[in-house]
Amino acid sequence: ESFGMGVGQATMKAQGQGKRKIREWAWAWWPLVPIYPYQQRRTLRRELVKDWIWSFEQVQGIFYVVVPIRMLVVRLEAGGLLVYAPIAPTPECLRLLRELETAYGPVQYIIHPTISGLEHKVFVGPFARQCPQAQVFVAPSQWSFPVNLPLAWLGFPAGRTQVLPESSSQAPFAAEFDYEILGPIFLGPGRFAEVAFFHRRSRSLLVTDTIVAVPSEPPEIVQQDPYPLLFHAKDSGAEAIADTPANRLKGWRRIALFAFYFRPSCLEVTETGRSLQEMKQAPDRSRQAYFGWFPFRWKNGWEQSFAALQGNGRPFVAPILQQLILNRAPEATLAWVKTVAQWDFLRILPCHLEAPIAATATDFQRAFAFLEPAIGANPSQSLLPAADFELLQAIDDRLSRTGIVPPAKTTPEHP
């Protein structure tokens, strides 16, 4: 009897802890951007530069193509914290933040370093409400789609939100940071911009989307819930999911190819009739498993495509930015790169995928070599495999033909 009572008490305790965790991960505003993991977002805090910079990581994605999204928190010498690119302020995220505030002082500044990315913008207003004394600074030329609304209508605190000054010397945190603004780059109905920050004391470059590096192993935050990794490790819909280290690794590497190319050359879409037939044979036909639907086939050699993308962890510019955005303004982008490269940094801290990346200004400049032909120069490094860009190239061609987006500048802007 006492044994049974002990088991029952242990079960109730575990259930209580589970409910508490679910409450800690809750993100009630997920319908604004309804992507995975929807209303439950775990947060992982990591110290990137001892005593000075921390990473707060969550995951997000579509069709289980999940990648880390990162907020960077920097300790200020003057006291308090600066937050770069907020993430969802779940109870867990705020608890981890409050621990830093207890040690170093409250959040003084919140930086929104882009102008269009919903995966960043949607969190700024809710996050700012949890830091009532913080000043909010945003990149210039903000816009929203489908209707261009004032920032206050998007949840930004009206009395505390201001545009970053054109010169970093005019910002209230100028004693500790430099920054440089890229853009806006006009893309027909939309615009792109990003603000790179340089933290002088730690010699760290903070960027949002322009630079990334792919870890060879699945990131820790992605492994908190390994189901997406295991889903993409399958080779057909009829295959059962098995949680093994090999499958986690395999799933991560395929997810990386999906995330960057959408449809890499090593992937083919299964014929509809065949994929529907496989659905009937799927061992798991639950909603979580998309009712057994798995419309992909990976060709032999996909590992080589990942190796080319990963490049031993070197920093690079994501293919979508290469093919659809930065090539619309190569001279302006390279001018920004040249300015940023004057800073003496030792590491790059992006808001996605790997961080920190051990890299110098030379590594940073090499990542943008794909733009050099557009200004009449020879690229100083090999590009990513052209075959993997086929879908992005097709999207680019269609957007240009229809006039939705201005064409890429593939020849010198000033012959």
CSV table of C-alpha atoms in Angstrom, one decimal:
chain,number,residue,atom,x,y,z
A,1,GLU,CA,0.0,0.0,0.0
A,2,SER,CA,2.8,2.4,0.9
A,3,PHE,CA,4.6,1.5,-2.3
A,4,GLY,CA,1.4,2.3,-4.3
A,5,MET,CA,1.0,5.6,-2.5
A,6,GLY,CA,4.7,6.4,-3.3
A,7,VAL,CA,4.2,5.7,-7.0
A,8,GLY,CA,1.1,7.7,-7.1
A,9,GLN,CA,2.7,10.7,-5.5
A,10,ALA,CA,5.7,10.4,-7.9
A,11,THR,CA,3.3,10.3,-10.8
A,12,MET,CA,1.4,13.4,-9.6
A,13,LYS,CA,4.7,15.2,-9.0
A,14,ALA,CA,5.8,14.4,-12.6
A,15,GLN,CA,2.5,15.5,-14.0
A,16,GLY,CA,2.7,18.8,-12.0
A,17,GLN,CA,6.2,19.4,-13.3
A,18,GLY,CA,5.0,18.7,-16.9
A,19,LYS,CA,2.2,21.2,-16.5
A,20,ARG,CA,4.6,23.8,-15.1
A,21,LYS,CA,6.9,23.3,-18.1
A,22,ILE,CA,4.0,23.7,-20.5
A,23,ARG,CA,3.1,26.9,-18.8
A,24,GLU,CA,6.7,28.1,-19.0
A,25,TRP,CA,6.9,27.4,-22.7
A,26,ALA,CA,3.5,29.1,-23.5
A,27,TRP,CA,3.4,31.7,-26.3
A,28,ALA,CA,-0.2,32.9,-26.6
A,29,TRP,CA,0.4,35.2,-29.7
A,30,TRP,CA,1.5,32.4,-32.0
A,31,PRO,CA,-1.5,32.9,-34.4
A,32,LEU,CA,0.2,36.1,-35.6
A,33,VAL,CA,2.8,34.0,-37.2
A,34,PRO,CA,1.4,30.4,-37.1
A,35,ILE,CA,4.5,28.4,-37.6
A,36,TYR,CA,6.0,25.5,-35.7
A,37,PRO,CA,6.3,25.1,-32.7
A,38,TYR,CA,3.1,27.2,-32.4
A,39,GLN,CA,2.0,27.9,-28.8
A,40,GLN,CA,4.9,26.0,-27.1
A,41,ARG,CA,8.4,27.5,-27.4
A,42,ARG,CA,11.3,26.3,-25.3
A,43,THR,CA,14.2,28.6,-24.6
A,44,LEU,CA,17.8,27.7,-24.1
A,45,ARG,CA,20.3,30.3,-22.7
A,46,ARG,CA,24.0,29.9,-23.5
A,47,GLU,CA,26.9,32.1,-22.5
A,48,LEU,CA,28.7,33.1,-25.7
A,49,VAL,CA,31.3,35.5,-24.3
A,50,LYS,CA,32.0,34.9,-20.6
A,51,ASP,CA,30.3,37.5,-18.4
A,52,TRP,CA,29.4,39.7,-21.4
A,53,ILE,CA,27.1,38.1,-24.1
A,54,TRP,CA,24.4,35.5,-23.8
A,55,SER,CA,22.3,33.7,-26.5
A,56,PHE,CA,18.6,33.0,-25.9
A,57,GLU,CA,17.5,30.4,-28.4
A,58,GLN,CA,14.2,29.0,-29.6
A,59,VAL,CA,13.2,27.1,-32.7
A,60,GLN,CA,10.8,27.8,-35.5
A,61,GLY,CA,10.0,26.4,-38.9
A,62,ILE,CA,7.5,25.0,-41.4
A,63,PHE,CA,6.8,21.3,-42.2
A,64,TYR,CA,9.3,20.4,-39.4
A,65,VAL,CA,12.1,22.3,-41.2
A,66,VAL,CA,13.2,23.8,-37.8
A,67,VAL,CA,16.2,26.0,-37.2
A,68,PRO,CA,17.3,28.1,-34.2
A,69,ILE,CA,16.3,31.7,-33.9
A,70,ARG,CA,18.4,33.7,-31.5
A,71,MET,CA,18.2,36.8,-29.3
A,72,LEU,CA,21.5,38.2,-28.1
A,73,VAL,CA,21.8,39.9,-24.7
A,74,VAL,CA,24.8,42.1,-24.0
A,75,ARG,CA,25.9,43.3,-20.6
A,76,LEU,CA,26.6,47.1,-20.6
A,77,GLU,CA,29.6,48.5,-18.8
A,78,ALA,CA,27.4,51.4,-17.7
A,79,GLY,CA,25.0,48.9,-16.0
A,80,GLY,CA,22.1,47.0,-17.3
A,81,LEU,CA,21.6,45.0,-20.6
A,82,LEU,CA,21.1,45.5,-24.3
A,83,VAL,CA,18.9,43.1,-26.2
A,84,TYR,CA,19.5,42.6,-29.9
A,85,ALA,CA,16.6,40.9,-31.9
A,86,PRO,CA,14.1,39.8,-29.3
A,87,ILE,CA,12.5,36.4,-29.4
A,88,ALA,CA,9.1,35.2,-27.9
A,89,PRO,CA,8.9,36.4,-24.3
A,90,THR,CA,7.6,33.2,-22.8
A,91,PRO,CA,7.6,32.7,-19.0
A,92,GLU,CA,10.7,30.6,-19.4
A,93,CYS,CA,12.5,33.2,-21.5
A,94,LEU,CA,11.7,35.9,-19.1
A,95,ARG,CA,12.8,33.9,-16.1
A,96,LEU,CA,16.2,33.3,-17.7
A,97,LEU,CA,16.4,37.0,-18.5
A,98,ARG,CA,15.4,38.1,-15.0
A,99,GLU,CA,18.4,36.1,-13.7
A,100,LEU,CA,20.7,38.2,-15.8
A,101,GLU,CA,18.9,41.4,-14.7
A,102,THR,CA,19.4,40.4,-11.1
A,103,ALA,CA,23.1,40.1,-11.7
A,104,TYR,CA,23.7,43.0,-14.1
A,105,GLY,CA,20.7,45.4,-14.0
A,106,PRO,CA,17.6,45.8,-16.1
A,107,VAL,CA,17.3,45.8,-19.8
A,108,GLN,CA,18.1,49.4,-21.0
A,109,TYR,CA,17.9,49.0,-24.7
A,110,ILE,CA,16.0,46.8,-27.1
A,111,ILE,CA,17.2,46.7,-30.7
A,112,HIS,CA,15.1,45.6,-33.7
A,113,PRO,CA,17.8,45.4,-36.4
A,114,THR,CA,15.6,44.5,-39.4
A,115,ILE,CA,12.7,46.1,-41.2
A,116,SER,CA,10.5,43.3,-42.6
A,117,GLY,CA,11.2,39.9,-41.0
A,118,LEU,CA,8.0,38.9,-39.2
A,119,GLU,CA,10.0,36.2,-37.3
A,120,HIS,CA,11.8,39.1,-35.6
A,121,LYS,CA,9.3,42.0,-35.6
A,122,VAL,CA,6.4,40.1,-34.1
A,123,PHE,CA,8.2,39.6,-30.8
A,124,VAL,CA,9.4,43.2,-30.2
A,125,GLY,CA,6.2,44.7,-28.9
A,126,PRO,CA,5.4,41.9,-26.4
A,127,PHE,CA,9.0,41.8,-25.3
A,128,ALA,CA,9.2,45.5,-24.8
A,129,ARG,CA,6.1,45.4,-22.5
A,130,GLN,CA,8.0,43.1,-20.2
A,131,CYS,CA,10.9,45.6,-20.0
A,132,PRO,CA,9.0,48.8,-19.2
A,133,GLN,CA,12.1,51.0,-18.7
A,134,ALA,CA,13.9,50.0,-21.9
A,135,GLN,CA,14.2,52.3,-24.9
A,136,VAL,CA,13.4,50.6,-28.2
A,137,PHE,CA,15.5,51.3,-31.3
A,138,VAL,CA,14.5,50.1,-34.7
A,139,ALA,CA,16.2,50.1,-38.1
A,140,PRO,CA,15.1,52.9,-40.4
A,141,SER,CA,12.5,52.5,-43.1
A,142,GLN,CA,10.2,50.0,-41.3
A,143,TRP,CA,7.3,48.6,-43.2
A,144,SER,CA,4.7,45.8,-42.9
A,145,PHE,CA,2.8,43.6,-45.3
A,146,PRO,CA,0.1,43.5,-46.6
A,147,VAL,CA,-0.8,46.9,-45.1
A,148,ASN,CA,2.0,49.3,-44.0
A,149,LEU,CA,0.9,50.1,-40.5
A,150,PRO,CA,2.5,52.5,-37.9
A,151,LEU,CA,4.7,50.7,-35.4
A,152,ALA,CA,2.4,51.6,-32.5
A,153,TRP,CA,-0.3,49.6,-34.3
A,154,LEU,CA,2.1,46.6,-34.4
A,155,GLY,CA,2.6,46.7,-30.7
A,156,PHE,CA,5.7,48.8,-30.4
A,157,PRO,CA,5.5,51.1,-27.3
A,158,ALA,CA,4.7,54.5,-28.8
A,159,GLY,CA,6.5,56.6,-26.1
A,160,ARG,CA,9.7,54.5,-26.0
A,161,THR,CA,10.3,53.6,-29.7
A,162,GLN,CA,12.6,55.5,-31.9
A,163,VAL,CA,14.6,55.0,-35.1
A,164,LEU,CA,18.3,54.3,-34.8
A,165,PRO,CA,20.3,57.5,-35.7
A,166,GLU,CA,22.1,57.4,-39.0
A,167,SER,CA,25.4,57.6,-37.2
A,168,SER,CA,26.2,55.2,-34.3
A,169,SER,CA,28.0,58.1,-32.6
A,170,GLN,CA,24.6,59.7,-31.9
A,171,ALA,CA,23.1,56.7,-30.1
A,172,PRO,CA,23.0,56.6,-26.3
A,173,PHE,CA,25.1,53.4,-26.2
A,174,ALA,CA,27.8,54.9,-28.5
A,175,ALA,CA,30.5,54.4,-25.8
A,176,GLU,CA,30.2,50.7,-26.1
A,177,PHE,CA,28.9,49.9,-29.6
A,178,ASP,CA,29.4,50.8,-33.3
A,179,TYR,CA,26.7,49.9,-35.8
A,180,GLU,CA,26.3,50.2,-39.6
A,181,ILE,CA,23.0,50.1,-41.5
A,182,LEU,CA,22.6,48.1,-44.7
A,183,GLY,CA,19.7,49.3,-46.9
A,184,PRO,CA,17.0,49.8,-47.4
A,185,ILE,CA,17.2,47.6,-50.5
A,186,PHE,CA,14.0,48.1,-52.5
A,187,LEU,CA,12.4,44.9,-53.7
A,188,GLY,CA,9.2,46.1,-55.4
A,189,PRO,CA,6.5,45.8,-52.8
A,190,GLY,CA,8.9,45.3,-50.0
A,191,ARG,CA,12.3,46.3,-48.6
A,192,PHE,CA,15.3,44.7,-46.9
A,193,ALA,CA,17.6,46.2,-44.3
A,194,GLU,CA,19.8,45.0,-41.5
A,195,VAL,CA,21.9,46.7,-38.8
A,196,ALA,CA,25.2,45.1,-37.8
A,197,PHE,CA,26.4,45.9,-34.3
A,198,PHE,CA,30.0,45.8,-33.0
A,199,HIS,CA,30.5,45.3,-29.3
A,200,ARG,CA,34.0,46.7,-28.8
A,201,ARG,CA,34.8,45.2,-25.4
A,202,SER,CA,34.3,41.6,-26.5
A,203,ARG,CA,35.2,42.2,-30.2
A,204,SER,CA,32.0,40.6,-31.3
A,205,LEU,CA,30.0,41.3,-34.5
A,206,LEU,CA,26.2,41.0,-34.0
A,207,VAL,CA,24.2,40.3,-37.2
A,208,THR,CA,20.7,39.1,-37.9
A,209,ASP,CA,20.3,37.4,-41.3
A,210,THR,CA,23.2,38.4,-43.5
A,211,ILE,CA,25.7,35.9,-42.2
A,212,VAL,CA,25.2,32.3,-41.1
A,213,ALA,CA,27.2,29.2,-40.5
A,214,VAL,CA,25.8,25.6,-40.4
A,215,PRO,CA,26.8,23.3,-37.5
A,216,SER,CA,27.6,19.8,-38.6
A,217,GLU,CA,25.8,18.4,-35.5
A,218,PRO,CA,22.1,19.2,-34.6
A,219,PRO,CA,22.0,22.2,-32.3
A,220,GLU,CA,21.1,21.6,-28.7
A,221,ILE,CA,17.9,23.7,-28.9
A,222,VAL,CA,16.7,21.6,-31.8
A,223,GLN,CA,17.4,18.4,-29.9
A,224,GLN,CA,15.1,19.5,-27.0
A,225,ASP,CA,12.3,18.0,-29.1
A,226,PRO,CA,13.9,15.7,-31.7
A,227,TYR,CA,10.7,14.8,-33.6
A,228,PRO,CA,11.4,17.1,-36.5
A,229,LEU,CA,14.9,15.6,-36.9
A,230,LEU,CA,13.6,12.1,-36.9
A,231,PHE,CA,10.8,13.0,-39.3
A,232,HIS,CA,13.3,14.2,-41.9
A,233,ALA,CA,15.6,11.2,-41.3
A,234,LYS,CA,13.0,9.0,-43.0
A,235,ASP,CA,13.6,7.8,-46.5
A,236,SER,CA,9.9,7.2,-47.3
A,237,GLY,CA,6.5,7.6,-45.7
A,238,ALA,CA,6.3,3.9,-45.0
A,239,GLU,CA,9.4,4.0,-42.7
A,240,ALA,CA,8.9,4.1,-39.0
A,241,ILE,CA,10.5,6.9,-36.9
A,242,ALA,CA,13.4,5.7,-34.7
A,243,ASP,CA,15.2,7.9,-32.3
A,244,THR,CA,19.0,7.2,-32.7
A,245,PRO,CA,22.0,9.5,-32.8
A,246,ALA,CA,22.5,8.6,-36.4
A,247,ASN,CA,18.9,9.6,-37.3
A,248,ARG,CA,19.2,12.9,-35.4
A,249,LEU,CA,22.3,13.7,-37.4
A,250,LYS,CA,20.8,12.6,-40.7
A,251,GLY,CA,17.6,14.6,-40.1
A,252,TRP,CA,19.5,17.8,-39.1
A,253,ARG,CA,21.6,17.7,-42.3
A,254,ARG,CA,18.6,17.3,-44.5
A,255,ILE,CA,16.7,20.1,-42.6
A,256,ALA,CA,19.7,22.4,-43.3
A,257,LEU,CA,19.5,21.7,-47.1
A,258,PHE,CA,15.7,22.3,-47.0
A,259,ALA,CA,16.1,25.5,-45.0
A,260,PHE,CA,18.6,27.1,-47.4
A,261,TYR,CA,17.6,25.8,-50.8
A,262,PHE,CA,13.9,24.9,-50.4
A,263,ARG,CA,14.5,22.2,-53.0
A,264,PRO,CA,18.1,21.2,-53.3
A,265,SER,CA,19.3,19.3,-56.4
A,266,CYS,CA,19.6,16.1,-54.3
A,267,LEU,CA,15.8,16.2,-53.5
A,268,GLU,CA,12.9,15.1,-55.6
A,269,VAL,CA,9.2,15.4,-54.9
A,270,THR,CA,7.5,12.0,-54.9
A,271,GLU,CA,4.7,11.5,-57.5
A,272,THR,CA,1.3,12.2,-55.9
A,273,GLY,CA,-0.1,8.8,-56.4
A,274,ARG,CA,2.9,7.1,-54.9
A,275,SER,CA,3.0,9.3,-51.9
A,276,LEU,CA,-0.7,8.7,-51.3
A,277,GLN,CA,-0.1,5.0,-51.5
A,278,GLU,CA,2.7,5.2,-49.0
A,279,MET,CA,0.4,7.1,-46.7
A,280,LYS,CA,-1.7,3.9,-46.4
A,281,GLN,CA,1.3,2.0,-45.4
A,282,ALA,CA,2.7,4.5,-42.9
A,283,PRO,CA,3.2,3.1,-39.4
A,284,ASP,CA,2.2,6.4,-37.9
A,285,ARG,CA,-0.8,8.2,-39.4
A,286,SER,CA,-1.4,10.7,-36.6
A,287,ARG,CA,-1.8,14.4,-37.1
A,288,GLN,CA,1.7,14.9,-35.7
A,289,ALA,CA,3.1,12.7,-38.6
A,290,TYR,CA,1.0,14.6,-41.2
A,291,PHE,CA,-1.3,11.5,-41.4
A,292,GLY,CA,1.6,9.5,-42.9
A,293,TRP,CA,2.3,11.9,-45.8
A,294,PHE,CA,5.9,12.2,-46.7
A,295,PRO,CA,6.3,13.5,-50.4
A,296,PHE,CA,10.1,13.5,-50.6
A,297,ARG,CA,12.9,11.3,-52.0
A,298,TRP,CA,16.6,12.0,-51.2
A,299,LYS,CA,19.0,11.0,-54.0
A,300,ASN,CA,22.3,9.4,-53.5
A,301,GLY,CA,25.0,12.0,-52.8
A,302,TRP,CA,22.8,14.3,-50.7
A,303,GLU,CA,25.6,14.2,-48.0
A,304,GLN,CA,28.0,15.9,-50.5
A,305,SER,CA,25.5,18.7,-50.9
A,306,PHE,CA,25.4,19.2,-47.2
A,307,ALA,CA,29.2,19.1,-47.0
A,308,ALA,CA,29.4,21.9,-49.6
A,309,LEU,CA,26.8,23.9,-47.7
A,310,GLN,CA,28.4,23.4,-44.3
A,311,GLY,CA,31.9,24.1,-45.6
A,312,ASN,CA,33.6,23.2,-42.4
A,313,GLY,CA,31.7,25.8,-40.5
A,314,ARG,CA,32.7,28.8,-42.6
A,315,PRO,CA,30.5,31.9,-42.6
A,316,PHE,CA,28.5,32.5,-45.7
A,317,VAL,CA,25.4,34.4,-47.0
A,318,ALA,CA,22.2,32.4,-47.2
A,319,PRO,CA,21.3,31.4,-50.7
A,320,ILE,CA,17.9,33.3,-50.6
A,321,LEU,CA,19.8,36.5,-49.8
A,322,GLN,CA,22.3,35.8,-52.5
A,323,GLN,CA,19.7,35.0,-55.2
A,324,LEU,CA,16.7,37.2,-54.4
A,325,ILE,CA,17.8,40.2,-52.3
A,326,LEU,CA,21.4,41.4,-52.0
A,327,ASN,CA,22.1,41.0,-55.7
A,328,ARG,CA,19.6,43.9,-56.3
A,329,ALA,CA,22.1,46.3,-54.7
A,330,PRO,CA,25.6,44.8,-54.9
A,331,GLU,CA,27.5,48.1,-54.7
A,332,ALA,CA,25.5,49.3,-51.6
A,333,THR,CA,26.0,45.9,-50.0
A,334,LEU,CA,29.7,45.8,-50.6
A,335,ALA,CA,30.1,49.3,-49.3
A,336,TRP,CA,28.4,48.2,-46.1
A,337,VAL,CA,30.6,45.1,-46.0
A,338,LYS,CA,33.7,47.3,-46.4
A,339,THR,CA,32.7,49.5,-43.4
A,340,VAL,CA,31.9,46.6,-41.2
A,341,ALA,CA,35.2,45.0,-42.1
A,342,GLN,CA,37.0,47.9,-40.6
A,343,TRP,CA,36.0,46.7,-37.1
A,344,ASP,CA,38.5,44.5,-35.3
A,345,PHE,CA,36.2,41.6,-34.4
A,346,LEU,CA,37.1,38.0,-33.5
A,347,ARG,CA,33.7,36.4,-33.7
A,348,ILE,CA,30.3,36.7,-35.5
A,349,LEU,CA,27.1,36.2,-33.6
A,350,PRO,CA,24.2,35.7,-36.0
A,351,CYS,CA,20.5,35.3,-35.0
A,352,HIS,CA,20.2,31.9,-36.7
A,353,LEU,CA,22.0,28.6,-36.7
A,354,GLU,CA,25.6,28.5,-35.4
A,355,ALA,CA,27.0,31.0,-32.8
A,356,PRO,CA,29.6,32.0,-32.0
A,357,ILE,CA,31.4,31.8,-35.4
A,358,ALA,CA,35.2,32.3,-35.0
A,359,ALA,CA,35.7,34.8,-37.8
A,360,THR,CA,37.6,37.9,-38.7
A,361,ALA,CA,36.9,40.8,-41.0
A,362,THR,CA,38.6,38.9,-43.8
A,363,ASP,CA,36.3,35.9,-43.4
A,364,PHE,CA,33.3,38.3,-43.4
A,365,GLN,CA,34.4,39.9,-46.7
A,366,ARG,CA,34.9,36.6,-48.3
A,367,ALA,CA,31.3,35.6,-47.6
A,368,PHE,CA,30.1,38.4,-50.0
A,369,ALA,CA,32.4,37.4,-52.9
A,370,PHE,CA,29.4,36.3,-54.9
A,371,LEU,CA,28.5,40.0,-55.5
A,372,GLU,CA,31.9,40.8,-57.0
A,373,PRO,CA,31.0,40.0,-60.7
A,374,ALA,CA,28.2,42.5,-60.5
A,375,ILE,CA,30.7,45.3,-59.9
A,376,GLY,CA,33.2,44.0,-62.5
A,377,ALA,CA,35.5,42.1,-60.2
A,378,ASN,CA,36.4,38.4,-60.0
A,379,PRO,CA,35.0,36.5,-57.1
A,380,SER,CA,37.7,35.6,-54.6
A,381,GLN,CA,36.2,32.3,-53.5
A,382,SER,CA,34.2,29.5,-55.0
A,383,LEU,CA,30.4,29.8,-54.8
A,384,LEU,CA,27.9,27.2,-53.5
A,385,PRO,CA,26.9,24.6,-56.1
A,386,ALA,CA,24.9,26.2,-58.9
A,387,ALA,CA,22.6,23.1,-59.2
A,388,ASP,CA,21.3,23.7,-55.7
A,389,PHE,CA,20.1,27.2,-56.7
A,390,GLU,CA,17.7,25.9,-59.4
A,391,LEU,CA,14.5,26.6,-57.5
A,392,LEU,CA,15.7,30.0,-56.2
A,393,GLN,CA,16.8,30.9,-59.8
A,394,ALA,CA,13.3,29.9,-61.1
A,395,ILE,CA,11.7,32.1,-58.4
A,396,ASP,CA,14.0,34.9,-59.3
A,397,ASP,CA,13.3,34.7,-63.0
A,398,ARG,CA,9.5,34.7,-62.4
A,399,LEU,CA,9.6,37.7,-60.1
A,400,SER,CA,11.8,39.6,-62.5
A,401,ARG,CA,9.7,38.8,-65.6
A,402,THR,CA,6.4,39.8,-63.9
A,403,GLY,CA,8.0,43.1,-62.6
A,404,ILE,CA,7.1,42.2,-59.0
A,405,VAL,CA,10.8,42.6,-58.0
A,406,PRO,CA,13.4,44.6,-59.9
A,407,PRO,CA,15.9,42.4,-61.7
A,408,ALA,CA,19.3,41.4,-60.2
A,409,LYS,CA,22.3,43.5,-61.2
A,410,THR,CA,24.5,40.9,-62.9
A,411,THR,CA,26.7,43.5,-64.6
A,412,PRO,CA,28.6,46.5,-63.2
A,413,GLU,CA,26.2,49.2,-62.0
A,414,HIS,CA,28.6,51.9,-63.3
A,415,PRO,CA,30.4,50.5,-66.4
